[in-house]
Amino acid sequence: SQQGEEDPQALSIQEGENATMNCSYKTSINNLQWYRQNSGRGLVHLILIRSNEREKHSGRLRVTLDTSKKSSSLLITASRAADTASYFCATVISSGSARQLTFGSGTQLTVLP
Amino acid sequence: DAGVIQSPRHEVTEMGQEVTLRCKPISGHNSLFWYRQTMMRGLELLIYFNNNVPIDDSGMPEDRFSAKMPNASFSTLKIQPSEPRDSAVYFCASSRPVAYNEQFFGPGTRLTVL
């Protein structure tokens, strides 16, 4: 089963509104990353939050991490039509030098102009 | 930097044929990852290399799949013989020689097996 599971599976909002996506995972992690995928394209890294961090900002993005609940959230403020994409959380487990990411199933965000 | 380069971008082949997908990672990156993405199964890690050495191939679905990395700037994923259920988008990604780092994805190869 997927290490990370996003919620909701699909989200539709108006331009200018905020979008919040959630991710839950099962095992202890070293860090959690969020990626964006535009239709027909590869994934693009957005932000990385380490297990000892609780909140991180990057432009209009805000990520929180609650390791006690094994969950993370991605907030996109003042959304734009160009933010329409699929958003994936990915976890890196705490295991030696393992570098592989385990991706969730993604949230499809649609921002209506 | 050109980013991760994959070829071909699209491949249509008939069942039973051999398919070879190619990837050139970003220069200086020492980890390379092959993923498969389908609607049903999402994004799955197939195999990854560190310093050209395969580290974990547990995601390779069957013996029909094989991957090589003969040098730091080139990797191939081969399917022989191909089957219709192999139809998917295959992504290659690379990352810098720092553990737990972000990955940079290529544009993907859309494979259709008829």
Short mmCIF file of C-alpha atoms in Angstrom, two decimals:
data_model
loop_
_atom_site.label_atom_id
_atom_site.label_comp_id
_atom_site.label_asym_id
_atom_site.label_seq_id
_atom_site.Cartn_x
_atom_site.Cartn_y
_atom_site.Cartn_z
CA SER A 1 0.00 0.00 0.00
CA GLN A 2 1.07 3.58 -0.49
CA GLN A 3 3.18 5.15 2.26
CA GLY A 4 1.56 8.51 1.62
CA GLU A 5 -2.10 9.09 0.98
CA GLU A 6 -3.42 12.47 -0.09
CA ASP A 7 -6.76 13.91 0.81
CA PRO A 8 -8.87 15.01 -0.96
CA GLN A 9 -8.42 13.14 -4.22
CA ALA A 10 -9.79 16.13 -6.13
CA LEU A 11 -10.27 19.78 -5.23
CA SER A 12 -11.85 22.55 -7.24
CA ILE A 13 -11.64 26.18 -6.13
CA GLN A 14 -11.95 29.70 -7.51
CA GLU A 15 -8.91 31.78 -8.37
CA GLY A 16 -7.77 33.76 -5.35
CA GLU A 17 -8.96 31.19 -2.82
CA ASN A 18 -6.63 29.08 -0.71
CA ALA A 19 -6.16 25.38 -1.39
CA THR A 20 -5.30 22.89 1.33
CA MET A 21 -4.20 19.33 0.67
CA ASN A 22 -3.42 16.73 3.29
CA CYS A 23 -1.12 13.75 3.36
CA SER A 24 -0.96 10.87 5.81
CA TYR A 25 1.77 8.28 6.07
CA LYS A 26 2.46 5.14 8.04
CA THR A 27 6.09 4.73 9.05
CA SER A 28 8.76 6.98 10.56
CA ILE A 29 10.23 9.33 8.02
CA ASN A 30 13.43 11.29 7.48
CA ASN A 31 11.63 13.94 5.45
CA LEU A 32 8.48 14.57 3.46
CA GLN A 33 8.39 16.27 0.08
CA TRP A 34 5.66 17.77 -2.06
CA TYR A 35 5.71 17.62 -5.84
CA ARG A 36 3.53 19.10 -8.56
CA GLN A 37 2.71 17.45 -11.85
CA ASN A 38 1.14 19.34 -14.71
CA SER A 39 -0.80 17.30 -17.22
CA GLY A 40 1.53 15.36 -19.50
CA ARG A 41 4.66 16.49 -17.68
CA GLY A 42 7.14 15.13 -15.17
CA LEU A 43 6.97 15.89 -11.46
CA VAL A 44 8.49 19.08 -10.12
CA HIS A 45 9.77 19.36 -6.58
CA LEU A 46 8.05 22.08 -4.54
CA ILE A 47 9.24 21.86 -0.97
CA LEU A 48 10.94 19.51 1.51
CA ILE A 49 10.27 19.41 5.23
CA ARG A 50 12.47 17.40 7.57
CA SER A 51 11.15 15.28 10.41
CA ASN A 52 12.42 17.77 13.02
CA GLU A 53 10.63 20.69 11.38
CA ARG A 54 7.00 21.63 11.96
CA GLU A 55 6.38 24.30 9.34
CA LYS A 56 8.03 25.62 6.24
CA HIS A 57 7.23 28.38 3.76
CA SER A 58 8.16 28.94 0.15
CA GLY A 59 6.45 31.81 -1.64
CA ARG A 60 2.73 31.07 -1.65
CA LEU A 61 3.30 27.58 -0.27
CA ARG A 62 3.07 26.61 3.37
CA VAL A 63 3.78 23.07 4.53
CA THR A 64 3.19 21.69 8.00
CA LEU A 65 4.30 18.38 9.45
CA ASP A 66 2.90 16.61 12.48
CA THR A 67 5.01 13.53 13.13
CA SER A 68 2.84 12.45 16.07
CA LYS A 69 -0.14 12.19 13.73
CA LYS A 70 1.99 11.11 10.78
CA SER A 71 0.45 13.80 8.61
CA SER A 72 1.36 16.82 6.55
CA SER A 73 -0.56 19.57 4.83
CA LEU A 74 0.19 21.77 1.85
CA LEU A 75 -1.46 25.16 1.68
CA ILE A 76 -1.40 27.21 -1.49
CA THR A 77 -2.50 30.77 -0.83
CA ALA A 78 -4.11 33.13 -3.35
CA SER A 79 -4.39 30.37 -5.93
CA ARG A 80 -4.01 31.03 -9.65
CA ALA A 81 -5.27 29.17 -12.68
CA ALA A 82 -1.65 28.14 -13.33
CA ASP A 83 -1.70 26.21 -10.03
CA THR A 84 -4.01 23.66 -11.66
CA ALA A 85 -2.10 20.38 -11.44
CA SER A 86 -1.79 17.17 -9.47
CA TYR A 87 0.02 17.45 -6.16
CA PHE A 88 1.83 14.51 -4.58
CA CYS A 89 3.39 14.01 -1.20
CA ALA A 90 6.39 11.72 -1.02
CA THR A 91 8.14 10.33 2.01
CA VAL A 92 11.72 9.27 2.60
CA ILE A 93 11.88 6.66 5.32
CA SER A 94 14.45 6.64 8.09
CA SER A 95 16.48 3.68 6.94
CA GLY A 96 20.24 3.86 6.50
CA SER A 97 21.16 5.54 3.27
CA ALA A 98 17.91 4.73 1.54
CA ARG A 99 17.03 7.49 -0.86
CA GLN A 100 13.89 6.29 -2.48
CA LEU A 101 10.71 8.32 -2.34
CA THR A 102 7.35 6.67 -1.81
CA PHE A 103 4.59 8.68 -3.46
CA GLY A 104 0.97 9.03 -2.53
CA SER A 105 -1.86 8.85 -5.02
CA GLY A 106 -2.08 12.62 -5.44
CA THR A 107 -4.64 15.41 -5.24
CA GLN A 108 -5.95 16.86 -8.48
CA LEU A 109 -6.34 20.60 -7.97
CA THR A 110 -8.40 22.67 -10.39
CA VAL A 111 -8.34 26.44 -10.03
CA LEU A 112 -11.15 28.09 -11.92
CA PRO A 113 -10.54 31.56 -13.38
CA ASP B 1 21.45 22.73 -17.24
CA ALA B 2 19.25 20.72 -19.60
CA GLY B 3 17.61 18.74 -16.84
CA VAL B 4 16.93 15.02 -16.99
CA ILE B 5 16.61 13.90 -20.59
CA GLN B 6 14.51 10.93 -21.63
CA SER B 7 14.01 9.34 -24.99
CA PRO B 8 11.87 8.56 -26.77
CA ARG B 9 9.03 10.77 -25.55
CA HIS B 10 6.44 8.46 -27.07
CA GLU B 11 6.70 4.82 -28.05
CA VAL B 12 4.05 2.68 -29.66
CA THR B 13 4.89 -0.95 -30.17
CA GLU B 14 3.25 -4.30 -30.61
CA MET B 15 3.01 -6.98 -27.99
CA GLY B 16 6.10 -9.16 -27.91
CA GLN B 17 8.48 -6.49 -29.14
CA GLU B 18 11.50 -5.29 -27.19
CA VAL B 19 11.31 -1.75 -25.84
CA THR B 20 14.28 0.29 -24.64
CA LEU B 21 13.83 3.53 -22.76
CA ARG B 22 16.76 5.86 -22.23
CA CYS B 23 17.68 8.41 -19.61
CA LYS B 24 20.45 10.95 -19.15
CA PRO B 25 20.57 12.27 -15.59
CA ILE B 26 21.64 15.74 -14.58
CA SER B 27 25.42 16.05 -14.53
CA GLY B 28 26.79 15.62 -11.03
CA HIS B 29 23.80 13.67 -9.76
CA ASN B 30 24.80 10.24 -8.49
CA SER B 31 21.39 8.71 -7.86
CA LEU B 32 19.05 7.67 -10.65
CA PHE B 33 15.49 6.38 -10.33
CA TRP B 34 13.06 4.73 -12.74
CA TYR B 35 9.32 5.12 -12.05
CA ARG B 36 6.17 3.92 -13.77
CA GLN B 37 2.92 5.88 -13.62
CA THR B 38 -0.53 4.52 -14.41
CA MET B 39 -4.02 5.60 -13.49
CA MET B 40 -4.65 2.37 -11.61
CA ARG B 41 -1.42 2.09 -9.63
CA GLY B 42 -0.19 5.66 -9.45
CA LEU B 43 3.56 6.34 -9.36
CA GLU B 44 5.66 3.27 -8.61
CA LEU B 45 9.41 3.09 -8.08
CA LEU B 46 10.87 0.35 -10.26
CA ILE B 47 14.57 0.55 -9.50
CA TYR B 48 17.21 3.01 -8.36
CA PHE B 49 20.96 3.31 -8.72
CA ASN B 50 23.60 4.95 -6.56
CA ASN B 51 26.91 5.61 -8.29
CA ASN B 52 25.82 3.42 -11.22
CA VAL B 53 25.12 0.44 -8.93
CA PRO B 54 21.56 -0.92 -8.64
CA ILE B 55 20.53 -0.60 -5.00
CA ASP B 56 16.90 -1.68 -4.92
CA ASP B 57 15.11 -3.39 -7.80
CA SER B 58 12.25 -4.80 -5.74
CA GLY B 59 9.81 -2.68 -7.71
CA MET B 60 10.69 -4.28 -11.04
CA PRO B 61 7.48 -6.14 -11.87
CA GLU B 62 8.85 -9.15 -13.70
CA ASP B 63 11.93 -10.65 -15.28
CA ARG B 64 10.82 -9.07 -18.52
CA PHE B 65 12.05 -5.77 -17.08
CA SER B 66 15.75 -4.97 -16.78
CA ALA B 67 17.71 -1.78 -16.15
CA LYS B 68 21.33 -0.85 -16.60
CA MET B 69 23.51 2.12 -15.85
CA PRO B 70 26.83 1.61 -17.66
CA ASN B 71 28.13 5.04 -16.66
CA ALA B 72 27.16 8.12 -14.67
CA SER B 73 25.48 9.82 -17.61
CA PHE B 74 23.29 7.10 -19.09
CA SER B 75 20.73 4.51 -18.07
CA THR B 76 18.35 2.22 -19.91
CA LEU B 77 15.16 0.43 -18.96
CA LYS B 78 14.36 -2.51 -21.20
CA ILE B 79 11.17 -4.53 -21.49
CA GLN B 80 11.43 -7.80 -23.39
CA PRO B 81 8.94 -9.03 -24.43
CA SER B 82 6.50 -6.18 -23.97
CA GLU B 83 2.84 -6.73 -23.07
CA PRO B 84 -0.22 -4.44 -23.25
CA ARG B 85 -0.28 -4.13 -19.45
CA ASP B 86 3.13 -2.46 -19.64
CA SER B 87 1.47 0.58 -21.20
CA ALA B 88 2.24 3.51 -18.90
CA VAL B 89 4.34 6.64 -18.58
CA TYR B 90 7.87 5.84 -17.47
CA PHE B 91 9.82 8.54 -15.65
CA CYS B 92 13.48 8.80 -14.90
CA ALA B 93 14.65 11.02 -12.03
CA SER B 94 18.03 11.92 -10.58
CA SER B 95 19.26 13.48 -7.37
CA ARG B 96 22.43 14.99 -5.98
CA PRO B 97 24.91 13.01 -3.85
CA VAL B 98 23.22 14.03 -0.59
CA ALA B 99 21.05 11.53 1.16
CA TYR B 100 17.30 12.15 1.28
CA ASN B 101 17.45 14.92 -1.27
CA GLU B 102 14.89 16.16 -3.76
CA GLN B 103 14.57 14.39 -7.08
CA PHE B 104 14.52 15.98 -10.52
CA PHE B 105 12.23 14.27 -12.99
CA GLY B 106 12.49 13.92 -16.72
CA PRO B 107 9.50 14.54 -19.03
CA GLY B 108 8.67 10.86 -19.21
CA THR B 109 8.20 8.30 -21.98
CA ARG B 110 4.63 7.41 -22.81
CA LEU B 111 4.64 3.74 -23.79
CA THR B 112 1.72 2.12 -25.58
CA VAL B 113 1.86 -1.62 -26.22
CA LEU B 114 -0.79 -2.80 -28.66
#
